[in-house]
Backbone as a printed PyTorch tensor [residue, N CA C, xyz], in Angstrom:
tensor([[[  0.8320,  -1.2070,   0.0000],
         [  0.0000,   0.0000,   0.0000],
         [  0.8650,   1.2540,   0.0000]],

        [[  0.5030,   2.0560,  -0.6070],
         [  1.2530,   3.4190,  -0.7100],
         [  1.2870,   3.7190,   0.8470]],

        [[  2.4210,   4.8980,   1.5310],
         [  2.9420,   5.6840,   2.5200],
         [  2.8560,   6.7990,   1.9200]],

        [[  2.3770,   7.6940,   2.5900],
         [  2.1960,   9.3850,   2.0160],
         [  2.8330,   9.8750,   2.9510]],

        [[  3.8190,  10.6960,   2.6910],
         [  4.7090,  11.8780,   3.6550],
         [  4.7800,  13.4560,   2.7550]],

        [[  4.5000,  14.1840,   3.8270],
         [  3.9370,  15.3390,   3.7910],
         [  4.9300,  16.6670,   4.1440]],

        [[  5.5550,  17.4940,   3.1150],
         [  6.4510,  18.1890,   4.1880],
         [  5.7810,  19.0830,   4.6710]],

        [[  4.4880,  19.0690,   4.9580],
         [  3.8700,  20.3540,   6.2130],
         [  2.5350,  20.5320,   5.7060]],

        [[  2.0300,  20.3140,   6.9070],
         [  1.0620,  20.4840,   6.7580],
         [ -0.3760,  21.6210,   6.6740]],

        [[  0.8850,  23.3510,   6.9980],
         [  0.1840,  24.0590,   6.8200],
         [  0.9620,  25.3530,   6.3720]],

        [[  0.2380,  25.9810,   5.6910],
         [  1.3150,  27.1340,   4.7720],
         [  0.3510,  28.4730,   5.0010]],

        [[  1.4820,  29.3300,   5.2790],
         [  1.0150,  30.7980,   5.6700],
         [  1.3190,  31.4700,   4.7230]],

        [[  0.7720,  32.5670,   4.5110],
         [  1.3000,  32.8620,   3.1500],
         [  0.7200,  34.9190,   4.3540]],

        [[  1.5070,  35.9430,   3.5290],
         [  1.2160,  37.0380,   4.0250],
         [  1.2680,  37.7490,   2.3970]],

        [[  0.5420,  39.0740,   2.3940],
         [  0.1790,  40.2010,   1.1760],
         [  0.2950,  41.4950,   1.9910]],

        [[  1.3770,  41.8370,   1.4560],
         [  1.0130,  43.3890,   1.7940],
         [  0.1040,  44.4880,   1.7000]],

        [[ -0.7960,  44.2590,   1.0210],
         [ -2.0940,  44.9750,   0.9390],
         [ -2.9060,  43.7910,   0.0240]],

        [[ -4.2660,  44.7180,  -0.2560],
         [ -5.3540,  43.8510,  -1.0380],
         [ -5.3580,  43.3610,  -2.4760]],

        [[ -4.3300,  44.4170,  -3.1660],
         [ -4.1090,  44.0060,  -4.9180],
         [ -2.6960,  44.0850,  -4.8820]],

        [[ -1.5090,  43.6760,  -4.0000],
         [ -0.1190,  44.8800,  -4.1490],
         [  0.3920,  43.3100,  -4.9840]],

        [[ -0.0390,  41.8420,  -4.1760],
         [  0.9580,  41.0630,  -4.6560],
         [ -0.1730,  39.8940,  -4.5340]],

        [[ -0.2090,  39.1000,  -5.1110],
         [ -0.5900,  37.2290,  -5.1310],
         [  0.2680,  36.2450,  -4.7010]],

        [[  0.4350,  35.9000,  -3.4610],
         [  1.2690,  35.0870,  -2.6400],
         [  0.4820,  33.7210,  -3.0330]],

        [[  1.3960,  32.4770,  -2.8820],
         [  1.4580,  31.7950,  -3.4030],
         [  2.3500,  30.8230,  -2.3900]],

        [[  2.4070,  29.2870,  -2.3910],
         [  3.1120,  28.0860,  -1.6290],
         [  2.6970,  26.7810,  -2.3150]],

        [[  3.4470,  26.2570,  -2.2110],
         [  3.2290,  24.6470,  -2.1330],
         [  3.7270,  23.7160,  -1.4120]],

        [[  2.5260,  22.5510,  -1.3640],
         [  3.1350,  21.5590,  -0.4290],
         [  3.2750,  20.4050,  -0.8500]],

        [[  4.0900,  19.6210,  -0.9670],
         [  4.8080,  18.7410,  -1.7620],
         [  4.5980,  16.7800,  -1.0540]],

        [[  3.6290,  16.3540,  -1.3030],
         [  3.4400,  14.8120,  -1.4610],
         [  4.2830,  13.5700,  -1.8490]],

        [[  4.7950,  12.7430,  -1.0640],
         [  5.4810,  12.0910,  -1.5950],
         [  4.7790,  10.6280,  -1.2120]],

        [[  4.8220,   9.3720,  -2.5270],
         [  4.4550,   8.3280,  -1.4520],
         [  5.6150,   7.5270,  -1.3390]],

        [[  5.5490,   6.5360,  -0.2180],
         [  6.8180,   6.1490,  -0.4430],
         [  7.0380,   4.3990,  -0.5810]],

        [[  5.0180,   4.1620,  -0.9530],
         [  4.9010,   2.8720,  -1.4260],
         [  5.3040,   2.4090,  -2.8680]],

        [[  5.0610,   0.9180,  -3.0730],
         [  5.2720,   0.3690,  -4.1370],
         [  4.4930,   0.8080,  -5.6660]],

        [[  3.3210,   1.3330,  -5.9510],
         [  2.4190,   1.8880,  -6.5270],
         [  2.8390,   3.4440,  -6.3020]],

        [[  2.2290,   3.7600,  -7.7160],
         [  2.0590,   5.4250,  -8.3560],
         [  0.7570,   5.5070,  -8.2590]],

        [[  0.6160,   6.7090,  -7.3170],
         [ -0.7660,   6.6450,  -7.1570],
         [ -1.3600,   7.9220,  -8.0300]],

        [[ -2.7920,   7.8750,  -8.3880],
         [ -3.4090,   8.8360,  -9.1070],
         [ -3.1310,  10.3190,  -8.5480]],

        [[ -3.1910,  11.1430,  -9.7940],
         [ -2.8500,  12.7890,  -9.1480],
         [ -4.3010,  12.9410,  -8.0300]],

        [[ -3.9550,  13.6740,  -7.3220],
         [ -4.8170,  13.9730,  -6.1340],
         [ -6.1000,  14.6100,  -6.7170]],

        [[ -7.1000,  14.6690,  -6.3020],
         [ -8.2940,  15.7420,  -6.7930],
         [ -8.9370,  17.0360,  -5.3560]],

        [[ -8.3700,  17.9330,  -5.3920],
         [ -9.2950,  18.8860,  -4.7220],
         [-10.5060,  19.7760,  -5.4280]],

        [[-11.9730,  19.7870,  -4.5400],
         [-13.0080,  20.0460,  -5.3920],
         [-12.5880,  21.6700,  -5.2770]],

        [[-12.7440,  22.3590,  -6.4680],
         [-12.5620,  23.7870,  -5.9120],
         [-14.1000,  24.3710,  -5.3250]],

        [[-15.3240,  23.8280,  -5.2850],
         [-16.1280,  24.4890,  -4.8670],
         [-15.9330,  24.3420,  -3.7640]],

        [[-14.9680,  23.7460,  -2.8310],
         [-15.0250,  23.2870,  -1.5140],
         [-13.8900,  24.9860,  -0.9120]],

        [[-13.4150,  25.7110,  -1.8920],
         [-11.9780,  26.2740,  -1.2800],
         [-12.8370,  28.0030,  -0.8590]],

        [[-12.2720,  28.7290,  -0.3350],
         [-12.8540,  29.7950,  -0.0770],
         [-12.6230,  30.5120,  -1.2490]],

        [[-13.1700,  32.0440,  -1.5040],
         [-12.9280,  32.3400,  -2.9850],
         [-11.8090,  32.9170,  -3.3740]],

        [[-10.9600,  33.1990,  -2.4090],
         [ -9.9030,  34.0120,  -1.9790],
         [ -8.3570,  32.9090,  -2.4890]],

        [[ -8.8120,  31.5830,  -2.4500],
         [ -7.8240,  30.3580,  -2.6490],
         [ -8.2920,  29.6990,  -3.5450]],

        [[ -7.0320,  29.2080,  -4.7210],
         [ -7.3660,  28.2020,  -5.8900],
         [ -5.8950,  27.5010,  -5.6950]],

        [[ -6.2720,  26.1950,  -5.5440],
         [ -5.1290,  25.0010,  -5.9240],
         [ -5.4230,  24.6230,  -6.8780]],

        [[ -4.1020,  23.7330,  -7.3920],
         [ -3.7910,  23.2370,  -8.6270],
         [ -2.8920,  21.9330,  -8.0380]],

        [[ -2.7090,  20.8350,  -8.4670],
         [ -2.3220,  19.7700,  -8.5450],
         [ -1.1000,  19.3100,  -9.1210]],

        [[  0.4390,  19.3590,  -9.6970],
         [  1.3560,  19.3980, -10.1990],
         [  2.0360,  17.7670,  -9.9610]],

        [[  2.4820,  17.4460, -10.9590],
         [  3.2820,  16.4680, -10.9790],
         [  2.4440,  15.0770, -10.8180]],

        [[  3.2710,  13.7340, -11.0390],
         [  2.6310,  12.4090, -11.1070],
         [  3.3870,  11.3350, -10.2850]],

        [[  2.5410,  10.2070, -10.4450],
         [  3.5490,   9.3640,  -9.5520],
         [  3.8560,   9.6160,  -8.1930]],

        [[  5.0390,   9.2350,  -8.0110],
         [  5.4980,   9.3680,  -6.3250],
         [  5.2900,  10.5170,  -5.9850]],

        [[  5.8590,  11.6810,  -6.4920],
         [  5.8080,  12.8090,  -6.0880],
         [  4.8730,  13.7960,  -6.4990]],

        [[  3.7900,  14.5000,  -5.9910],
         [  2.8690,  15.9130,  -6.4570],
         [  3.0550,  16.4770,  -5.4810]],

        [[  2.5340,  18.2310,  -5.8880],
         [  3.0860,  19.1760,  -5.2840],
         [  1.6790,  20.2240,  -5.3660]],

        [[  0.5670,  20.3350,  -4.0760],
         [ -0.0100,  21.3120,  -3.7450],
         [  0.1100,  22.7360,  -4.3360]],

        [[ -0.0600,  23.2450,  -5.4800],
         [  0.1690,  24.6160,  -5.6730],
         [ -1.0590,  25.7520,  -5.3310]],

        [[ -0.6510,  26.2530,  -3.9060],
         [ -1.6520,  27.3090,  -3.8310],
         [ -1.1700,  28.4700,  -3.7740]],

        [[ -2.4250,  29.2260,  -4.5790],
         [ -2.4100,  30.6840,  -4.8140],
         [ -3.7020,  31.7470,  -4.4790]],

        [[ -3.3190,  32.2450,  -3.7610],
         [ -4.0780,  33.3720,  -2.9850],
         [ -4.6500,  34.6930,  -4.2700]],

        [[ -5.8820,  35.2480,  -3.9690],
         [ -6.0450,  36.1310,  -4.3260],
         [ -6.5940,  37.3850,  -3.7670]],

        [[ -5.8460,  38.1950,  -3.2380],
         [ -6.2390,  39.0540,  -1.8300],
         [ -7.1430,  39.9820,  -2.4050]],

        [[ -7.4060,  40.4480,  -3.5920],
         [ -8.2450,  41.6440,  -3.8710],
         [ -9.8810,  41.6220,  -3.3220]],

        [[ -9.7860,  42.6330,  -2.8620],
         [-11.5060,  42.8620,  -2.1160],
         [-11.3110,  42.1960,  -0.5140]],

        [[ -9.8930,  41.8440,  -0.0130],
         [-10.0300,  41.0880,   1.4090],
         [ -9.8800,  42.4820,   1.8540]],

        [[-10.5050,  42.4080,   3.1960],
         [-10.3150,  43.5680,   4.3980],
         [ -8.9010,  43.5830,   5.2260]],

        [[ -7.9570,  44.3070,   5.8130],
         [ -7.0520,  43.5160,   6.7510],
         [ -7.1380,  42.9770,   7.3980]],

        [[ -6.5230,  41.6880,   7.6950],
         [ -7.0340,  40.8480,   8.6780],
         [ -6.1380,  39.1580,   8.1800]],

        [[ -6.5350,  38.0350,   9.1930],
         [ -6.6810,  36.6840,   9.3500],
         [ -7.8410,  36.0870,   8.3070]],

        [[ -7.2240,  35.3140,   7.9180],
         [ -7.7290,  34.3040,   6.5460],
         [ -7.7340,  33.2290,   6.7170]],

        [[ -8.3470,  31.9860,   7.0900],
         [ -8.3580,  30.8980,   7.1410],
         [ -8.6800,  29.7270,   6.1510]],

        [[ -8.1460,  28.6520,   5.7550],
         [ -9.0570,  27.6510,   4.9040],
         [ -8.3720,  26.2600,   5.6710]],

        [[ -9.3640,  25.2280,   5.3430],
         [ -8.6440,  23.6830,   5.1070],
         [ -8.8970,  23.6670,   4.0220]],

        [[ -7.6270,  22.7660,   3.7680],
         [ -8.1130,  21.9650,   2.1820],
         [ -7.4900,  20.6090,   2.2810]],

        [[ -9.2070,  19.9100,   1.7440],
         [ -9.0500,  18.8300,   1.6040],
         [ -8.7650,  18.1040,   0.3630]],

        [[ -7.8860,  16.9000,   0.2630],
         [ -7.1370,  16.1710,  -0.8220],
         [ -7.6700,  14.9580,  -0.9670]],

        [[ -8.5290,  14.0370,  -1.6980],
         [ -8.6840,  12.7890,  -1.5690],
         [ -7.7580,  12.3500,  -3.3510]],

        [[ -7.6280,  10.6750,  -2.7830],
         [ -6.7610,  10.2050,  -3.7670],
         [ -7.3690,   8.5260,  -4.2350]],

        [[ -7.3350,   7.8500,  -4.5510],
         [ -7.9780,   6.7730,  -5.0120],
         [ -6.7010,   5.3030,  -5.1240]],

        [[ -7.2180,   4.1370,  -4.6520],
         [ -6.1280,   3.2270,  -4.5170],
         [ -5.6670,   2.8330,  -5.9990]],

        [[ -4.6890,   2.5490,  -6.1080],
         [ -4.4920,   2.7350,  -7.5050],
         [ -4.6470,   1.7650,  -8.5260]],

        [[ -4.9170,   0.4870,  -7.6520],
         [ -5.1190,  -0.8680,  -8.2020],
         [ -6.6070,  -1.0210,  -8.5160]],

        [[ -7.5380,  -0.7060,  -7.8490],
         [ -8.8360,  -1.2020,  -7.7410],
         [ -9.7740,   0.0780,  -8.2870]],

        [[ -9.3290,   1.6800,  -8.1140],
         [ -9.0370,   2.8610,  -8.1480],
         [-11.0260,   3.2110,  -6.9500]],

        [[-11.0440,   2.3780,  -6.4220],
         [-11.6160,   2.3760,  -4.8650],
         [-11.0970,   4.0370,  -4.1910]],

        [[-11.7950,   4.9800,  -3.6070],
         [-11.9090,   6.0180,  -2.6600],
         [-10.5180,   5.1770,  -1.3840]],

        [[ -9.4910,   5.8080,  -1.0000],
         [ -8.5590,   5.1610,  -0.5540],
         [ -8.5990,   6.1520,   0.5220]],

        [[ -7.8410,   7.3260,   1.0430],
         [ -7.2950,   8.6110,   1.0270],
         [ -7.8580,  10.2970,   1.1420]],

        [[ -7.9120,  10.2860,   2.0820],
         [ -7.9300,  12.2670,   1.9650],
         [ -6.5040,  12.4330,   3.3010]],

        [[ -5.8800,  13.5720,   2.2480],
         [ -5.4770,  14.6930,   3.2180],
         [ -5.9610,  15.9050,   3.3570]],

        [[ -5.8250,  16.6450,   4.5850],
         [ -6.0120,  18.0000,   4.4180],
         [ -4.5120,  18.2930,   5.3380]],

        [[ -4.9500,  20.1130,   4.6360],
         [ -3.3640,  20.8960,   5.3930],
         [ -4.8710,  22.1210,   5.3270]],

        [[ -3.6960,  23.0540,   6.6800],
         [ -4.4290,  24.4110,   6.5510],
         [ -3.4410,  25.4700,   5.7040]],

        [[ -4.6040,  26.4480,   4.8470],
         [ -3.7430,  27.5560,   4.6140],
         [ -4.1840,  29.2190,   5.3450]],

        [[ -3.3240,  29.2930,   5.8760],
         [ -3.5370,  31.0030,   6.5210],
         [ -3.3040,  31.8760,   5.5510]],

        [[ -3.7880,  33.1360,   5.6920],
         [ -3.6830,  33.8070,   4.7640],
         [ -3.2660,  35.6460,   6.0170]],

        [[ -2.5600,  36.4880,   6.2120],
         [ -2.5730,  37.1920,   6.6620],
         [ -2.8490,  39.0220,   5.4090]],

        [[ -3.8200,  39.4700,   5.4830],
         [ -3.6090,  40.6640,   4.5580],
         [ -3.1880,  41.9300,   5.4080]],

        [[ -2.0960,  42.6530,   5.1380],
         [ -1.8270,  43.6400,   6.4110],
         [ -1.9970,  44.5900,   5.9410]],

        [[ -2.9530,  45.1820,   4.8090],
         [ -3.3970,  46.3690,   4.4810],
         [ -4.3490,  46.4780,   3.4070]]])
């Protein structure tokens, strides 16, 4: 059975104001079983509107790409989970969810 290792499980990301910049992180999946497992699926209707992931890479290794979009946020604390489910790769059976949190800080 696949091993999933995670280098972190939660990414902060900060914007200096509401349009100045689009901060951005990723978090990087590795499995470290015998099987390549399917690219991950996150639903985006599930993400706040402020956050869009994207999915990168195959096999052993994918890589969480999230990107923030601060325009129209107030200053302040931003919160999301996001959840990851993945499918066994043999039977392709519901196997798997991760989640990580992403913070979001806007300081102007």
């Amino acid at each position: 059975p696949p091993i999933i290792v995670v280098d972190k499980y939660r990414l902060v990301l900060r914007s200096p104001g509401r349009a100045a910049a689009k901060p951005s992180g990723a978090i990087t999946v590795t499995n470290k079983g015998s099987a390549d497992l399917p690219l991950w699926k996150i639903d985006p209707k599930s993400l706040p509107d402020w956050l869009s992931v994207r999915v990168e890479g195959n096999g052993k290794r994918q890589a969480f790409v999230n990107a923030v979009s601060p325009a129209g946020l107030k200053k302040g604390t931003y919160h999301a989970l996001v959840r990851a489910d993945n499918v066994e790769p043999v039977s392709g059976q519901p196997m798997s969810a991760l989640y990580y949190d992403v913070d979001l800080e806007v300081l102007r």
